CSV table of C-alpha atoms and ligand atoms in Angstrom, one decimal:
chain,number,residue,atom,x,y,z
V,1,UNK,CA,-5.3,84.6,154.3
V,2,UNK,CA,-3.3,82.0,153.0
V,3,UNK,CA,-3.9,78.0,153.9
V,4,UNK,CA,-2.0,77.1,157.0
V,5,UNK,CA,-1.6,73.2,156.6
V,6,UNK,CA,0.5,73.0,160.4
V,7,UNK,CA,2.0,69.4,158.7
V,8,UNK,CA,3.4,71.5,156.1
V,9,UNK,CA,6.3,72.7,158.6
V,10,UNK,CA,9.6,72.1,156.0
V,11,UNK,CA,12.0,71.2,158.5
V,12,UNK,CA,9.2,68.0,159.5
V,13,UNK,CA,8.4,67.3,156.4
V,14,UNK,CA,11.8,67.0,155.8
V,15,UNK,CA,12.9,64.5,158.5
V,16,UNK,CA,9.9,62.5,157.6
V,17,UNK,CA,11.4,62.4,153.8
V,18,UNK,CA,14.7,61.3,155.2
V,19,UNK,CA,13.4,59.0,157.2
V,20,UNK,CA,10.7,57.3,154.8
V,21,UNK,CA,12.9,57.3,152.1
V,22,UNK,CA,16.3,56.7,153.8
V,23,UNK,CA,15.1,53.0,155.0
V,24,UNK,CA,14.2,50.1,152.9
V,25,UNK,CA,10.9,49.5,152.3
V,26,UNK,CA,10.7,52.7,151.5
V,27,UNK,CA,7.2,54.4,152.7
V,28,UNK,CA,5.8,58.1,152.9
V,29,UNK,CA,2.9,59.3,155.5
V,30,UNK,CA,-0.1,59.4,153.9
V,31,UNK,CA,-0.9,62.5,155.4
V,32,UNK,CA,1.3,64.9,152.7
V,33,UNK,CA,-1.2,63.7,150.4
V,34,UNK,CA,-2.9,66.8,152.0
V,35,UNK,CA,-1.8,70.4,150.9
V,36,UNK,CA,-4.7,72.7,149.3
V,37,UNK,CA,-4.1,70.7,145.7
V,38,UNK,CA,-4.4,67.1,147.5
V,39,UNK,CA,-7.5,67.8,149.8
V,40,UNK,CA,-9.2,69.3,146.4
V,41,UNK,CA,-8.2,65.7,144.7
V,42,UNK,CA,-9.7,63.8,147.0
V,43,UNK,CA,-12.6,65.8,146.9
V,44,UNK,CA,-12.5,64.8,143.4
V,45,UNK,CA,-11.7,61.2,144.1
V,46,UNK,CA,-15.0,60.5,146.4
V,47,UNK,CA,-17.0,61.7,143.4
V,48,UNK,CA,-15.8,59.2,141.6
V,49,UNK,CA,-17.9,56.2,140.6
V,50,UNK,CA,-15.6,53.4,141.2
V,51,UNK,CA,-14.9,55.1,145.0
V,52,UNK,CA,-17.8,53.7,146.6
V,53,UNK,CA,-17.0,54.7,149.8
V,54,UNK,CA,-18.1,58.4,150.6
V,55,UNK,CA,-21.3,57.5,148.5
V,56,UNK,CA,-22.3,54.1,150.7
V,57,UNK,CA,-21.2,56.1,153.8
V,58,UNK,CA,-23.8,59.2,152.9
V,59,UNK,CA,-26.1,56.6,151.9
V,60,UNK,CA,-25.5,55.3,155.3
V,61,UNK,CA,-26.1,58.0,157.6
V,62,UNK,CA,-29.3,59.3,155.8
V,63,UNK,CA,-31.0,56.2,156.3
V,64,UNK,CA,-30.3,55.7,160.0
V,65,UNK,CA,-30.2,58.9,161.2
V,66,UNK,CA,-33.4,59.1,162.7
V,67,UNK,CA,-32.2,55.8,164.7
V,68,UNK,CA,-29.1,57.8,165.7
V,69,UNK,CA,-30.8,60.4,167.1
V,70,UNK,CA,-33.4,58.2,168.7
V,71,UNK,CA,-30.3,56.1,170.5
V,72,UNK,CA,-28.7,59.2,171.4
V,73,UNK,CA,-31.6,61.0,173.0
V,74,UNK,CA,-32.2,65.1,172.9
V,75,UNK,CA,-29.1,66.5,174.6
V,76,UNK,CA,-26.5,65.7,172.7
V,77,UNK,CA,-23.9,67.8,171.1
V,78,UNK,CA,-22.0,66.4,167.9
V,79,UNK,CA,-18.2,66.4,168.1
V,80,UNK,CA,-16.3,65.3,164.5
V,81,UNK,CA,-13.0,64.1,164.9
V,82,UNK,CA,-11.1,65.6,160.8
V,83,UNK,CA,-14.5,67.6,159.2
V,84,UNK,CA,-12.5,68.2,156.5
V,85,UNK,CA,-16.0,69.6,154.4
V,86,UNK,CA,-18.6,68.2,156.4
V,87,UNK,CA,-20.5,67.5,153.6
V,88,UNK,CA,-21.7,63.9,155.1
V,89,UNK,CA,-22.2,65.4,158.8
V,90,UNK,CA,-24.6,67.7,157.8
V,91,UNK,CA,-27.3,65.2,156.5
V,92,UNK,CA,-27.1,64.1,160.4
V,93,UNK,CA,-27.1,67.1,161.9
V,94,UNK,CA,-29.8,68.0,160.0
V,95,UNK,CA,-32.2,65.5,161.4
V,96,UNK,CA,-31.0,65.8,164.7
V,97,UNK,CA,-31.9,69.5,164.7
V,98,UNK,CA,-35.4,68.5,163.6
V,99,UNK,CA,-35.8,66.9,166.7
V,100,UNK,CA,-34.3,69.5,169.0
V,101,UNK,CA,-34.6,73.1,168.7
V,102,UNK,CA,-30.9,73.6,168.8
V,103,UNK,CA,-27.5,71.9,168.3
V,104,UNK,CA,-24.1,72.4,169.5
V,105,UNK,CA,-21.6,71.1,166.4
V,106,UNK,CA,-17.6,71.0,167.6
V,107,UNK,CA,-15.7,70.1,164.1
V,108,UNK,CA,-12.3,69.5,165.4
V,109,UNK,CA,-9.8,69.6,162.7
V,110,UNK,CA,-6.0,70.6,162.0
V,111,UNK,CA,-6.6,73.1,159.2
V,112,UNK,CA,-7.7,76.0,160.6
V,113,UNK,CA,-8.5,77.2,157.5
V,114,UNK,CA,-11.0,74.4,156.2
V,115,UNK,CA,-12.3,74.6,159.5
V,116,UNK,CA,-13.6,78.7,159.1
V,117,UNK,CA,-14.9,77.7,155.8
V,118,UNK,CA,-16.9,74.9,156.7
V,119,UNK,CA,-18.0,76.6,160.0
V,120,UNK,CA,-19.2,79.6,157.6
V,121,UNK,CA,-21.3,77.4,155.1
V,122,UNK,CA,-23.3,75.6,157.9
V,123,UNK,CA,-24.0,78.4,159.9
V,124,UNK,CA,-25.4,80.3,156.7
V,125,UNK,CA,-27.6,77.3,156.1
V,126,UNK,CA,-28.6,76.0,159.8
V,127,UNK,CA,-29.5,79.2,161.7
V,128,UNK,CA,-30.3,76.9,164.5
V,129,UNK,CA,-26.8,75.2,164.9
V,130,UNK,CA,-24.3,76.4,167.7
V,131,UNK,CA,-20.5,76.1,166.0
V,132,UNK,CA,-17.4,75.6,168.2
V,133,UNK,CA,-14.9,75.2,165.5
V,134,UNK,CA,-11.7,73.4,167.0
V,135,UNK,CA,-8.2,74.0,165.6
V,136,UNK,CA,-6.5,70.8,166.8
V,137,UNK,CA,-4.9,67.7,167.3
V,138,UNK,CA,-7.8,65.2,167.8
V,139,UNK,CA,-6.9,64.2,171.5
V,140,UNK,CA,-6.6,67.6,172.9
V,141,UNK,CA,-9.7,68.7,170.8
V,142,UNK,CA,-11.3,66.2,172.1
V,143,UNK,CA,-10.6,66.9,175.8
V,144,UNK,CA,-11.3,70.1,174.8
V,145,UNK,CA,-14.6,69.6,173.5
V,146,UNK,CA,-15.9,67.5,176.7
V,147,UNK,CA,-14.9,70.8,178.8
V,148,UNK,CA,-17.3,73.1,176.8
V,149,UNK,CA,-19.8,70.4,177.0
V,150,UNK,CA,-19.9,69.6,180.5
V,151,UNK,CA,-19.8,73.7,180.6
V,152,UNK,CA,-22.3,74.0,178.7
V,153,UNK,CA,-25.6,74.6,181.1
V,154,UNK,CA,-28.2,74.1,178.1
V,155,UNK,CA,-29.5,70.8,177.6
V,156,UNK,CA,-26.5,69.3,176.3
V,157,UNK,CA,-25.2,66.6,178.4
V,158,UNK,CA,-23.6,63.9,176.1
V,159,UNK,CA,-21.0,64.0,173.1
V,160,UNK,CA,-21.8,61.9,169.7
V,161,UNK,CA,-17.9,61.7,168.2
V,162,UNK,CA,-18.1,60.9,164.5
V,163,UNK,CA,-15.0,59.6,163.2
V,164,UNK,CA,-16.0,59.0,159.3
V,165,UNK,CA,-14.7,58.6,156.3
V,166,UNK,CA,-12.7,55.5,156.8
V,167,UNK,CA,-10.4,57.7,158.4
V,168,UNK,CA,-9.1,54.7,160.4
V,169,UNK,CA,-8.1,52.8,158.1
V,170,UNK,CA,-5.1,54.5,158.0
V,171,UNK,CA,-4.0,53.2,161.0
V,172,UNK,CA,-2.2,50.1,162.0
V,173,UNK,CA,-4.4,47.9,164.1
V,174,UNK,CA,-2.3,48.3,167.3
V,175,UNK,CA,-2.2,52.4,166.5
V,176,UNK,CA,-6.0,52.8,166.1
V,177,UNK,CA,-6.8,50.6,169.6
V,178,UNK,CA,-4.3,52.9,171.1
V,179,UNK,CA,-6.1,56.1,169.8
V,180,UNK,CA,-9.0,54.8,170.5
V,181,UNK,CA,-8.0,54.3,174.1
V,182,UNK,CA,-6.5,57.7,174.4
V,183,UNK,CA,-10.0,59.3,173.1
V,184,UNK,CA,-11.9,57.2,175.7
V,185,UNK,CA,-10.5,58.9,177.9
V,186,UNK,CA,-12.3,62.3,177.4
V,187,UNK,CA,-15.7,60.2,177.5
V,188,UNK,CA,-18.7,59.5,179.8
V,189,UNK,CA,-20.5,56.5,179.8
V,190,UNK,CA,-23.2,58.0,178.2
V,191,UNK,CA,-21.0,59.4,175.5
V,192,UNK,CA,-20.4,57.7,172.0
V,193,UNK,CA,-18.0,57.2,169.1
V,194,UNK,CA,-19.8,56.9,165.6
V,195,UNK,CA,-16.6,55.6,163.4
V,196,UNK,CA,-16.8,54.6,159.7
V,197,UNK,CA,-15.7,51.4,158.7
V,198,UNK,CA,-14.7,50.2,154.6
V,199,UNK,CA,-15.6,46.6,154.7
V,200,UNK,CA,-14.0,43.4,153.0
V,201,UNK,CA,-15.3,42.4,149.9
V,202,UNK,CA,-14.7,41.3,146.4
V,203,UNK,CA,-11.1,42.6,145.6
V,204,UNK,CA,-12.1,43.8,142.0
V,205,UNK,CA,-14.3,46.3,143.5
V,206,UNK,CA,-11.5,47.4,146.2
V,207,UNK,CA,-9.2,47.4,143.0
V,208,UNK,CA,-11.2,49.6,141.6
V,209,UNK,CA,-11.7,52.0,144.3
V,210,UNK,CA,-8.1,52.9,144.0
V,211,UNK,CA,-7.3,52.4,140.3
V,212,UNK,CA,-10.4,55.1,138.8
V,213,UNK,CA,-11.0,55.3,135.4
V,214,UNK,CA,-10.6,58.8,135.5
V,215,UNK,CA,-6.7,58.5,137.1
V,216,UNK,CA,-7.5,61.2,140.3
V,217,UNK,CA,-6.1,58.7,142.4
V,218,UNK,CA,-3.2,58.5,140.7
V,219,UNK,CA,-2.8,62.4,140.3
V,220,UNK,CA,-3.4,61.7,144.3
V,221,UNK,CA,-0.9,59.5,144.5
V,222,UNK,CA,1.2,61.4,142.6
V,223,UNK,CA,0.8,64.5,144.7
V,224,UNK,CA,3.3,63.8,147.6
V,225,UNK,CA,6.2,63.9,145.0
V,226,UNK,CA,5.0,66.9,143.2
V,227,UNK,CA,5.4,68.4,147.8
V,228,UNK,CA,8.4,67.2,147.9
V,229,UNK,CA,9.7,68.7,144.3
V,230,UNK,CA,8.5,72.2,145.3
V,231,UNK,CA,9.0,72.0,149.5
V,232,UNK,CA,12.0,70.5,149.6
V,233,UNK,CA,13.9,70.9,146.4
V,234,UNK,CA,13.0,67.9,145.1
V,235,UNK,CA,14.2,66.2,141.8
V,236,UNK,CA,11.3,63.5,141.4
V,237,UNK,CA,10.6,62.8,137.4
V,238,UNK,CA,7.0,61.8,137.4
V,239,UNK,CA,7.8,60.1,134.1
V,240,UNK,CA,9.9,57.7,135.9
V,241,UNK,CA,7.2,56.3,138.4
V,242,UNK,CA,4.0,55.0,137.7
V,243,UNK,CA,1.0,54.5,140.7
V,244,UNK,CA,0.2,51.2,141.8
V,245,UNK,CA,-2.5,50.3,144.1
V,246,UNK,CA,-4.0,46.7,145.2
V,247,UNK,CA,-5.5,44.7,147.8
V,248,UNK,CA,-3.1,42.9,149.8
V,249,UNK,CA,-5.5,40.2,150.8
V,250,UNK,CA,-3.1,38.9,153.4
V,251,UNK,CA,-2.9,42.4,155.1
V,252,UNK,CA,-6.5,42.9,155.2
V,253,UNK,CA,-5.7,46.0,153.5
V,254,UNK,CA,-5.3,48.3,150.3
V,255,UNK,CA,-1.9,49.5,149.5
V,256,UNK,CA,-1.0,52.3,147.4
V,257,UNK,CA,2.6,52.3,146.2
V,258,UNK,CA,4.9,54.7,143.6
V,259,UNK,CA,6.8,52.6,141.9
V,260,UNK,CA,10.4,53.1,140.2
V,261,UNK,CA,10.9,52.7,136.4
V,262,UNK,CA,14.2,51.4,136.5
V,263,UNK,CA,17.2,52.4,138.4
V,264,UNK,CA,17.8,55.7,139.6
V,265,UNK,CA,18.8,58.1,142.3
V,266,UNK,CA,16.6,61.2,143.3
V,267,UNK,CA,17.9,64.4,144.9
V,268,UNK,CA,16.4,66.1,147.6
V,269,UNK,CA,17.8,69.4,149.0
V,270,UNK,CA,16.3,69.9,152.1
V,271,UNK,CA,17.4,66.8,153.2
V,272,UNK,CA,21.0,67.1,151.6
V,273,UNK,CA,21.3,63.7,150.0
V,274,UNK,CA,20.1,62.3,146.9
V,275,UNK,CA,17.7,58.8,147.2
V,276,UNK,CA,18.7,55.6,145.2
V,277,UNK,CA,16.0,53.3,144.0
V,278,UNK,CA,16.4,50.1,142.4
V,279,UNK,CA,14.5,49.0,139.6
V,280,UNK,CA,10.8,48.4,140.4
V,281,UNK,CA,11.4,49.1,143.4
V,282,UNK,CA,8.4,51.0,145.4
V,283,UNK,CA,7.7,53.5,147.5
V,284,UNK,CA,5.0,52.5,150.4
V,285,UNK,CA,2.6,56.0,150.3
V,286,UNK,CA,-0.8,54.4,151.7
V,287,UNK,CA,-1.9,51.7,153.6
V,288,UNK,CA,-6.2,51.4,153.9
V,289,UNK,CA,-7.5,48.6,155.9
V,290,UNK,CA,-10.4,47.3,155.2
V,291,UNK,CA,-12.3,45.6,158.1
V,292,UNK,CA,-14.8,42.7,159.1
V,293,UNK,CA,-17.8,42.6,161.3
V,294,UNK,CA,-15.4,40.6,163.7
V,295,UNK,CA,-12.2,42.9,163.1
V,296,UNK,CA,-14.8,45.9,164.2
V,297,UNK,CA,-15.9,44.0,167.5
V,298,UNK,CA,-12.5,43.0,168.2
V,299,UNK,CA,-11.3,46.8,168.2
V,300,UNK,CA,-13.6,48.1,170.1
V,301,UNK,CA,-13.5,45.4,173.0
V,302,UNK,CA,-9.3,45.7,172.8
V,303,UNK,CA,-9.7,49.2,173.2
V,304,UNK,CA,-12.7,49.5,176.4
V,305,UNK,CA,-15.5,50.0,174.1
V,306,UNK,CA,-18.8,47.9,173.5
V,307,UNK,CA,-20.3,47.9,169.4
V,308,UNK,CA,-24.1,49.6,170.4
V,309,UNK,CA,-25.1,49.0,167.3
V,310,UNK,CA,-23.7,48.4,163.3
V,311,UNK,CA,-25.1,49.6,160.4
V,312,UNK,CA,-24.0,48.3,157.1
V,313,UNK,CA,-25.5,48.9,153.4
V,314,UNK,CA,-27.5,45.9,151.6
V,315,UNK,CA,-24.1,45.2,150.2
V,316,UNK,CA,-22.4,45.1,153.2
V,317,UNK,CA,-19.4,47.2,152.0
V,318,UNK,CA,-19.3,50.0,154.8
V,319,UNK,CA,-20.2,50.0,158.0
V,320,UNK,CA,-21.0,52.7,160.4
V,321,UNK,CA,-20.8,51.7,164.0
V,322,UNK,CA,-21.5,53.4,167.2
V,323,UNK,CA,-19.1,52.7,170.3
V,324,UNK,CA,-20.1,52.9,173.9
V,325,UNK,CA,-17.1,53.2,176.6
V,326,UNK,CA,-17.6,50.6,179.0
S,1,AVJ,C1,-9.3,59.2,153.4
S,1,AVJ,C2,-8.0,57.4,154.2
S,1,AVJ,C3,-10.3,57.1,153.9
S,1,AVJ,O1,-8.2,55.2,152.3
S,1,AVJ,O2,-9.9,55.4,151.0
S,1,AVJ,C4,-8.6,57.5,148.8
S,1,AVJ,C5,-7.8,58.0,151.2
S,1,AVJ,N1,-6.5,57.1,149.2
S,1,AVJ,N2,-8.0,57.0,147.7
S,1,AVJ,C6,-9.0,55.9,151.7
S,1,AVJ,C7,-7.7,57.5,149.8
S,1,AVJ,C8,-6.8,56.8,147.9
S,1,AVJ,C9,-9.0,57.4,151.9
S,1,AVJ,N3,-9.1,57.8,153.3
């Protein structure tokens, strides 16, 4: 079966090329990093030692998930908001099954495809986890996935969401208090929101994080021209653009950019016109926030949640907190 990526649709992926690269600044959605060859990089990118992020954020949930479990009580079932692998999820859910003698899992993600596969692997190695793979959007998973909970006549009564990775910080502020706000809607008091959180700190090591030895990031970077060369028809000269990433201290946030080498214009067929860049000038593919202990609080009051509890490393560069509806 080949890879169904639904955001791979040509005709959207199109319109969001014209659009994106049609206006000045120019910018692309992060998410066409993502076809099978960009979801392997960044596989590749949290492995790398300058990325402390995935590693901090493991690090994170082994030590307090016996305190998660303990705040969360025995009947909860574990909803994930983008499993991509699941690689980090399943050092929780493997101490919240040794408390209870079963678990109810619901993985809600867009690819159906790395949804099966990660559904197979943990049900080969926990015999005792119940798997409700979800192939959606995250809102209507999510309203999805209160239904089969509240449906569900075991001992299951409240959701843990897990929203990790950072995901978020690919949101504007104002976009992620509005998606948080359209989540809370499919949640119970007793419910919760576990979200991942890349802190502030010294801009070296956020320089870092996106500039790797190694160059995956850039070959990441890289990736959404190489789409649009083969999608759309494309005429992008990689020689001609070099990756730039930095922390834009003003912004709070990381931005990663492909920038022009000199003048030029770039033809794309699907979307019947050819793109004109000055020299230098860049194109806007990723913008990562990176958030404060006070930034955290203030999102989750703006959108009708309370911060249970934050757990941060001893350096204090991630945080994992859990959010109670109010
Ligand atoms: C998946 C959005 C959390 O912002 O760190 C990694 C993506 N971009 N390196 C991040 C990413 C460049 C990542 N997130």
């Amino acid at each position: 079966m080949p890879p169904t990526f639904p955001d791979s649709h040509p005709e959207a992926f199109a319109r969001d090329v014209l659009a994106g690269l049609g206006t000045s600044p120019k910018s692309l959605k992060p998410k066409y990093f993502y076809d099978a060859a960009g979801s392997e990089l960044f596989e590749e990118i949290t492995r790398q030692p300058e990325y402390y992020l995935t590693r901090t954020e493991a690090g994170l949930l082994r030590q307090y998930a016996p305190v998660l479990s303990e705040l969360m009580g025995k009947g909860v079932s574990v909803v994930e908001l983008g499993s991509g692998s699941s690689a980090k999820t399943a050092i929780l859910l493997e101490s919240l099954l040794e408390t209870s003698k079963g678990l109810h899992y619901l993985p809600i993600d867009i690819s159906a495809t790395m949804l099966r596969q990660t559904a197979d692997r943990l049900d080969a190695r926990y015999p005792a986890l119940d798997i409700t793979p979800i192939a959606s959007p995250y809102e209507a998973g999510l309203k999805r996935a209160s239904t089969l909970v509240a449906e569900d006549a075991q001992a299951a009564d409240r959701m843990l969401v897990l929203f990790l990775g950072s995901s978020i910080g690919n949101m504007e502020y104002d976009e992620s208090v509005q998606f948080l706000k359209s989540l809370r809607e499919h949640l119970e008091p007793r419910d919760a929101f576990l979200i991942g959180f890349d802190l502030q700190k010294d801009v070296a090591i956020l320089n870092a994080a996106y500039n790797d030895a190694a160059g995956v990031t850039e070959r990441f970077n890289f990736n959404v021209l190489a789409r649009i060369n083969t999608e759309l028809g494309g005429e992008f000269d990689r020689q001609r653009f070099v990756h730039q990433a930095f922390y834009n201290e003003a912004a709070g946030r990381i931005e990663m950019h492909l920038r022009s080498q000199g003048r030029q214009q770039v033809a794309v067929a699907a979307c019947q016109r050819s793109f004109a860049f000055s020299a230098e000038e860049t194109i806007h593919t990723e913008s990562s926030y990176k958030y404060t202990l006070a930034s955290i609080e203030r999102l989750a009051v703006s959108a009708g949640f309370r911060v249970r509890e934050t757990f941060t490393d001893e350096k204090s560069w991630f945080a994992l907190s859990l959010f109670t509806p109010v």
